[in-house]
Amino acid sequence: MTRIPFTKGHGTQNDFVLVPDHDGTLDLSVDDVAFLCDRRAGIGGDGMIRVVRTAAVPEVAALAGEVEWFMDYRNADGSLAEMCGNGTRVFAEYLRSRGLVASEQFAIATRAGVKEMVAVPHGWAVELGQWRLAREEEAERRGMDSVVQVHGSPDPLPALSLDLGNPHTVVALPPSVHLGSLELHEAPHVDPHPEHGSNVEFVHAIEHAHISMRVHERGSGETRSCGTGAAAAAIATWWWGGKPEGQLDWKVDVLGGTLGVHIKGDEVALSGPAQLVADGEVDLPQR
Ligand SMILES: N[C@@H](CCC[C@H](N)C(=O)O)C(=O)O
């Protein structure tokens, strides 16, 4: 039996099990991660974050001179993800509160590159960096590049695919479709099927630079928030609106709260709260 320490945290109720493994000695299998994220049999979370030094992880060890800590993010089903916007803030809160970083501004390593974190009132802001349209030519021509079919809904909905380090497909819901009425227990079907899957965001405009969304996350199912998803949703809505210069600071309402998105041309930043709620130890099941 292996007993490991953990911390539970969330950002706008996108919740994570953080596992400290500073020197990279833990070998967590896909089943271990799925167990930790299991809300009935395990601790419960939308994802797991292993807190490990960059120097201890071959895939990012080259960054060790520049950045000390690597956010090793896994989805609830144990799959790897390149990035997690809400996770970066919870990770930063963990590093700061445990004295693992000395200041309130520092960089962290992720599979989608190095991200700059800075403490802001009531949370953290992260420079997510460059975003891009996944199929620019088609998007520019038609305004959309794919369709999304929601389980139980009659018609496929036009959508736009974006890359924020991880993949997103954003649907602007027609006003006649209530956000709350969508059946998101099953993964929405995206056509054409993205090679590595996609997170899917459904968006309603509320007012000037203010939207609400629901999200179905790749590898986790419907969650109460997704930071990179909120950024993708704001960017898509801004892009559909003709990229107005006066609309660079966006508010994105999610089921678990509100996130801030700042669009700076082809770069984007995200801000919001981060809370650590419990510490404990857990026994990994023997396999
Ligand atoms: N909730 C995250 C995104 C987590 C990864 C995602 N499910 C994926 O597979 O890309 C966020 O806050 O960005």
PDB file of N, CA, C and O and ligand atoms in Angstrom, residues 11 14 16 46 73-76 79-89 128 165-168 196 198-199 216-221 223 225-230 259 270, ligand 1:
ATOM      1  N   GLY A  11     -10.573  26.406  -8.335  1.00  0.00           N
ATOM      2  CA  GLY A  11     -10.644  27.763  -8.874  1.00  0.00           C
ATOM      3  C   GLY A  11     -11.986  27.873  -9.565  1.00  0.00           C
ATOM      4  O   GLY A  11     -12.251  27.132 -10.523  1.00  0.00           O
ATOM      5  N   ASN A  14     -13.691  24.562 -10.287  1.00  0.00           N
ATOM      6  CA  ASN A  14     -12.981  23.572 -11.106  1.00  0.00           C
ATOM      7  C   ASN A  14     -11.978  22.992 -10.111  1.00  0.00           C
ATOM      8  O   ASN A  14     -11.053  23.668  -9.685  1.00  0.00           O
ATOM      9  N   PHE A  16      -9.363  20.273  -7.993  1.00  0.00           N
ATOM     10  CA  PHE A  16      -8.167  19.490  -8.285  1.00  0.00           C
ATOM     11  C   PHE A  16      -7.640  18.815  -7.030  1.00  0.00           C
ATOM     12  O   PHE A  16      -7.741  19.363  -5.929  1.00  0.00           O
ATOM     13  N   ASP A  46     -11.811  17.384 -10.739  1.00  0.00           N
ATOM     14  CA  ASP A  46     -11.888  17.425 -12.198  1.00  0.00           C
ATOM     15  C   ASP A  46     -10.536  17.063 -12.810  1.00  0.00           C
ATOM     16  O   ASP A  46     -10.444  16.781 -14.008  1.00  0.00           O
ATOM     17  N   TYR A  73      -0.284  18.236 -15.095  1.00  0.00           N
ATOM     18  CA  TYR A  73      -1.754  18.187 -15.038  1.00  0.00           C
ATOM     19  C   TYR A  73      -2.294  16.936 -15.736  1.00  0.00           C
ATOM     20  O   TYR A  73      -1.896  16.616 -16.852  1.00  0.00           O
ATOM     21  N   ARG A  74      -3.202  16.265 -15.046  1.00  0.00           N
ATOM     22  CA  ARG A  74      -3.922  15.124 -15.664  1.00  0.00           C
ATOM     23  C   ARG A  74      -5.418  15.338 -15.493  1.00  0.00           C
ATOM     24  O   ARG A  74      -5.873  15.820 -14.453  1.00  0.00           O
ATOM     25  N   ASN A  75      -6.171  14.943 -16.506  1.00  0.00           N
ATOM     26  CA  ASN A  75      -7.633  14.970 -16.419  1.00  0.00           C
ATOM     27  C   ASN A  75      -8.130  13.868 -15.478  1.00  0.00           C
ATOM     28  O   ASN A  75      -7.381  12.963 -15.119  1.00  0.00           O
ATOM     29  N   ALA A  76      -9.426  13.937 -15.146  1.00  0.00           N
ATOM     30  CA  ALA A  76      -9.996  12.981 -14.183  1.00  0.00           C
ATOM     31  C   ALA A  76      -9.918  11.533 -14.673  1.00  0.00           C
ATOM     32  O   ALA A  76      -9.914  10.608 -13.862  1.00  0.00           O
ATOM     33  N   SER A  79      -5.921  10.978 -18.327  1.00  0.00           N
ATOM     34  CA  SER A  79      -5.222  11.422 -19.543  1.00  0.00           C
ATOM     35  C   SER A  79      -4.438  12.707 -19.275  1.00  0.00           C
ATOM     36  O   SER A  79      -4.790  13.498 -18.398  1.00  0.00           O
ATOM     37  N   LEU A  80      -3.392  12.912 -20.077  1.00  0.00           N
ATOM     38  CA  LEU A  80      -2.565  14.117 -19.942  1.00  0.00           C
ATOM     39  C   LEU A  80      -3.251  15.299 -20.610  1.00  0.00           C
ATOM     40  O   LEU A  80      -3.889  15.135 -21.638  1.00  0.00           O
ATOM     41  N   ALA A  81      -3.112  16.489 -20.028  1.00  0.00           N
ATOM     42  CA  ALA A  81      -3.534  17.699 -20.749  1.00  0.00           C
ATOM     43  C   ALA A  81      -2.347  18.657 -20.777  1.00  0.00           C
ATOM     44  O   ALA A  81      -1.518  18.666 -19.873  1.00  0.00           O
ATOM     45  N   GLU A  82      -2.319  19.451 -21.839  1.00  0.00           N
ATOM     46  CA  GLU A  82      -1.201  20.379 -22.023  1.00  0.00           C
ATOM     47  C   GLU A  82      -1.281  21.525 -21.029  1.00  0.00           C
ATOM     48  O   GLU A  82      -0.271  22.060 -20.575  1.00  0.00           O
ATOM     49  N   MET A  83      -2.518  21.918 -20.705  1.00  0.00           N
ATOM     50  CA  MET A  83      -2.698  23.151 -19.955  1.00  0.00           C
ATOM     51  C   MET A  83      -3.959  23.097 -19.122  1.00  0.00           C
ATOM     52  O   MET A  83      -4.903  22.393 -19.454  1.00  0.00           O
ATOM     53  N   CYS A  84      -3.989  23.871 -18.053  1.00  0.00           N
ATOM     54  CA  CYS A  84      -5.215  24.053 -17.274  1.00  0.00           C
ATOM     55  C   CYS A  84      -5.141  25.450 -16.666  1.00  0.00           C
ATOM     56  O   CYS A  84      -4.304  25.708 -15.790  1.00  0.00           O
ATOM     57  N   GLY A  85      -5.985  26.343 -17.148  1.00  0.00           N
ATOM     58  CA  GLY A  85      -5.942  27.743 -16.702  1.00  0.00           C
ATOM     59  C   GLY A  85      -6.288  27.881 -15.234  1.00  0.00           C
ATOM     60  O   GLY A  85      -5.566  28.544 -14.466  1.00  0.00           O
ATOM     61  N   ASN A  86      -7.405  27.267 -14.806  1.00  0.00           N
ATOM     62  CA  ASN A  86      -7.759  27.338 -13.383  1.00  0.00           C
ATOM     63  C   ASN A  86      -6.694  26.629 -12.549  1.00  0.00           C
ATOM     64  O   ASN A  86      -6.376  27.051 -11.429  1.00  0.00           O
ATOM     65  N   GLY A  87      -6.166  25.556 -13.096  1.00  0.00           N
ATOM     66  CA  GLY A  87      -5.130  24.801 -12.375  1.00  0.00           C
ATOM     67  C   GLY A  87      -3.892  25.637 -12.099  1.00  0.00           C
ATOM     68  O   GLY A  87      -3.288  25.520 -11.032  1.00  0.00           O
ATOM     69  N   THR A  88      -3.513  26.515 -13.044  1.00  0.00           N
ATOM     70  CA  THR A  88      -2.298  27.324 -12.822  1.00  0.00           C
ATOM     71  C   THR A  88      -2.467  28.201 -11.583  1.00  0.00           C
ATOM     72  O   THR A  88      -1.529  28.385 -10.805  1.00  0.00           O
ATOM     73  N   ARG A  89      -3.670  28.736 -11.381  1.00  0.00           N
ATOM     74  CA  ARG A  89      -3.886  29.627 -10.224  1.00  0.00           C
ATOM     75  C   ARG A  89      -3.855  28.839  -8.909  1.00  0.00           C
ATOM     76  O   ARG A  89      -3.290  29.291  -7.922  1.00  0.00           O
ATOM     77  N   LEU A 128      -1.673  33.458 -20.353  1.00  0.00           N
ATOM     78  CA  LEU A 128      -1.819  32.186 -21.070  1.00  0.00           C
ATOM     79  C   LEU A 128      -0.969  32.180 -22.335  1.00  0.00           C
ATOM     80  O   LEU A 128      -0.666  31.134 -22.885  1.00  0.00           O
ATOM     81  N   GLY A 165      -3.052  26.229 -26.331  1.00  0.00           N
ATOM     82  CA  GLY A 165      -2.126  25.273 -25.718  1.00  0.00           C
ATOM     83  C   GLY A 165      -2.848  23.952 -25.615  1.00  0.00           C
ATOM     84  O   GLY A 165      -2.271  22.903 -25.835  1.00  0.00           O
ATOM     85  N   ASN A 166      -4.118  23.985 -25.268  1.00  0.00           N
ATOM     86  CA  ASN A 166      -5.007  22.816 -25.343  1.00  0.00           C
ATOM     87  C   ASN A 166      -6.171  23.163 -26.279  1.00  0.00           C
ATOM     88  O   ASN A 166      -6.425  24.338 -26.576  1.00  0.00           O
ATOM     89  N   PRO A 167      -6.889  22.130 -26.761  1.00  0.00           N
ATOM     90  CA  PRO A 167      -7.893  22.368 -27.808  1.00  0.00           C
ATOM     91  C   PRO A 167      -9.285  22.746 -27.283  1.00  0.00           C
ATOM     92  O   PRO A 167      -9.763  22.157 -26.302  1.00  0.00           O
ATOM     93  N   HIS A 168      -9.908  23.701 -27.951  1.00  0.00           N
ATOM     94  CA  HIS A 168     -11.257  24.148 -27.568  1.00  0.00           C
ATOM     95  C   HIS A 168     -12.128  24.307 -28.810  1.00  0.00           C
ATOM     96  O   HIS A 168     -11.645  24.691 -29.873  1.00  0.00           O
ATOM     97  N   HIS A 196      -6.985  15.100 -31.315  1.00  0.00           N
ATOM     98  CA  HIS A 196      -6.686  14.827 -29.899  1.00  0.00           C
ATOM     99  C   HIS A 196      -7.866  15.150 -28.990  1.00  0.00           C
ATOM    100  O   HIS A 196      -7.683  15.414 -27.808  1.00  0.00           O
ATOM    101  N   SER A 198     -11.400  17.451 -27.845  1.00  0.00           N
ATOM    102  CA  SER A 198     -11.548  18.888 -27.606  1.00  0.00           C
ATOM    103  C   SER A 198     -12.392  19.144 -26.365  1.00  0.00           C
ATOM    104  O   SER A 198     -13.289  18.360 -26.043  1.00  0.00           O
ATOM    105  N   ASN A 199     -12.078  20.235 -25.693  1.00  0.00           N
ATOM    106  CA  ASN A 199     -12.985  20.791 -24.698  1.00  0.00           C
ATOM    107  C   ASN A 199     -14.035  21.571 -25.493  1.00  0.00           C
ATOM    108  O   ASN A 199     -13.706  22.190 -26.516  1.00  0.00           O
ATOM    109  N   HIS A 216     -17.964  21.292 -21.459  1.00  0.00           N
ATOM    110  CA  HIS A 216     -17.697  19.862 -21.332  1.00  0.00           C
ATOM    111  C   HIS A 216     -16.213  19.675 -21.585  1.00  0.00           C
ATOM    112  O   HIS A 216     -15.718  19.978 -22.669  1.00  0.00           O
ATOM    113  N   GLU A 217     -15.497  19.205 -20.552  1.00  0.00           N
ATOM    114  CA  GLU A 217     -14.042  19.091 -20.680  1.00  0.00           C
ATOM    115  C   GLU A 217     -13.612  17.722 -21.169  1.00  0.00           C
ATOM    116  O   GLU A 217     -14.093  16.699 -20.664  1.00  0.00           O
ATOM    117  N   ARG A 218     -12.687  17.753 -22.094  1.00  0.00           N
ATOM    118  CA  ARG A 218     -12.027  16.526 -22.537  1.00  0.00           C
ATOM    119  C   ARG A 218     -11.442  15.803 -21.321  1.00  0.00           C
ATOM    120  O   ARG A 218     -10.778  16.427 -20.491  1.00  0.00           O
ATOM    121  N   GLY A 219     -11.745  14.558 -21.175  1.00  0.00           N
ATOM    122  CA  GLY A 219     -11.125  13.762 -20.104  1.00  0.00           C
ATOM    123  C   GLY A 219     -11.740  13.934 -18.731  1.00  0.00           C
ATOM    124  O   GLY A 219     -11.312  13.275 -17.779  1.00  0.00           O
ATOM    125  N   SER A 220     -12.746  14.812 -18.602  1.00  0.00           N
ATOM    126  CA  SER A 220     -13.341  15.045 -17.278  1.00  0.00           C
ATOM    127  C   SER A 220     -14.854  15.151 -17.286  1.00  0.00           C
ATOM    128  O   SER A 220     -15.472  15.045 -16.243  1.00  0.00           O
ATOM    129  N   GLY A 221     -15.477  15.416 -18.420  1.00  0.00           N
ATOM    130  CA  GLY A 221     -16.932  15.598 -18.476  1.00  0.00           C
ATOM    131  C   GLY A 221     -17.317  17.050 -18.195  1.00  0.00           C
ATOM    132  O   GLY A 221     -16.468  17.952 -18.262  1.00  0.00           O
ATOM    133  N   THR A 223     -17.742  20.289 -16.283  1.00  0.00           N
ATOM    134  CA  THR A 223     -17.168  20.845 -15.055  1.00  0.00           C
ATOM    135  C   THR A 223     -17.832  22.194 -14.789  1.00  0.00           C
ATOM    136  O   THR A 223     -18.513  22.750 -15.661  1.00  0.00           O
ATOM    137  N   SER A 225     -16.320  24.953 -14.279  1.00  0.00           N
ATOM    138  CA  SER A 225     -15.505  26.055 -14.796  1.00  0.00           C
ATOM    139  C   SER A 225     -14.349  25.482 -15.592  1.00  0.00           C
ATOM    140  O   SER A 225     -13.900  24.365 -15.321  1.00  0.00           O
ATOM    141  N   CYS A 226     -13.848  26.277 -16.527  1.00  0.00           N
ATOM    142  CA  CYS A 226     -12.633  25.898 -17.260  1.00  0.00           C
ATOM    143  C   CYS A 226     -11.960  27.209 -17.656  1.00  0.00           C
ATOM    144  O   CYS A 226     -12.553  28.021 -18.380  1.00  0.00           O
ATOM    145  N   GLY A 227     -10.746  27.426 -17.173  1.00  0.00           N
ATOM    146  CA  GLY A 227     -10.071  28.708 -17.400  1.00  0.00           C
ATOM    147  C   GLY A 227      -9.679  28.921 -18.847  1.00  0.00           C
ATOM    148  O   GLY A 227      -9.963  29.976 -19.436  1.00  0.00           O
ATOM    149  N   THR A 228      -9.021  27.914 -19.442  1.00  0.00           N
ATOM    150  CA  THR A 228      -8.662  28.072 -20.857  1.00  0.00           C
ATOM    151  C   THR A 228      -9.941  28.118 -21.700  1.00  0.00           C
ATOM    152  O   THR A 228      -9.996  28.809 -22.725  1.00  0.00           O
ATOM    153  N   GLY A 229     -10.983  27.409 -21.231  1.00  0.00           N
ATOM    154  CA  GLY A 229     -12.272  27.434 -21.935  1.00  0.00           C
ATOM    155  C   GLY A 229     -12.907  28.809 -21.883  1.00  0.00           C
ATOM    156  O   GLY A 229     -13.492  29.276 -22.873  1.00  0.00           O
ATOM    157  N   ALA A 230     -12.813  29.468 -20.732  1.00  0.00           N
ATOM    158  CA  ALA A 230     -13.366  30.826 -20.602  1.00  0.00           C
ATOM    159  C   ALA A 230     -12.628  31.773 -21.543  1.00  0.00           C
ATOM    160  O   ALA A 230     -13.237  32.631 -22.200  1.00  0.00           O
ATOM    161  N   LEU A 259     -14.837  34.568 -14.121  1.00  0.00           N
ATOM    162  CA  LEU A 259     -13.420  34.700 -14.471  1.00  0.00           C
ATOM    163  C   LEU A 259     -13.209  35.967 -15.295  1.00  0.00           C
ATOM    164  O   LEU A 259     -14.132  36.420 -15.991  1.00  0.00           O
ATOM    165  N   LEU A 270      -5.663  35.429 -18.098  1.00  0.00           N
ATOM    166  CA  LEU A 270      -6.832  34.955 -17.344  1.00  0.00           C
ATOM    167  C   LEU A 270      -6.642  35.321 -15.882  1.00  0.00           C
ATOM    168  O   LEU A 270      -5.522  35.242 -15.367  1.00  0.00           O
TER     169      LEU A 270
HETATM  170  N1  LIG B   1     -10.083  22.966 -16.551  1.00  0.00           N
HETATM  171  C1  LIG B   1      -8.924  23.372 -17.254  1.00  0.00           C
HETATM  172  C2  LIG B   1      -8.574  22.587 -18.476  1.00  0.00           C
HETATM  173  C3  LIG B   1      -8.131  21.169 -18.114  1.00  0.00           C
HETATM  174  C4  LIG B   1      -7.626  20.356 -19.279  1.00  0.00           C
HETATM  175  C5  LIG B   1      -8.683  20.018 -20.281  1.00  0.00           C
HETATM  176  N2  LIG B   1      -9.697  19.137 -19.763  1.00  0.00           N
HETATM  177  C6  LIG B   1      -8.013  19.389 -21.517  1.00  0.00           C
HETATM  178  O1  LIG B   1      -8.001  18.142 -21.647  1.00  0.00           O
HETATM  179  O2  LIG B   1      -7.486  20.139 -22.334  1.00  0.00           O
HETATM  180  C7  LIG B   1      -8.777  24.873 -17.369  1.00  0.00           C
HETATM  181  O3  LIG B   1      -9.147  25.547 -16.386  1.00  0.00           O
HETATM  182  O4  LIG B   1      -8.240  25.373 -18.344  1.00  0.00           O
END
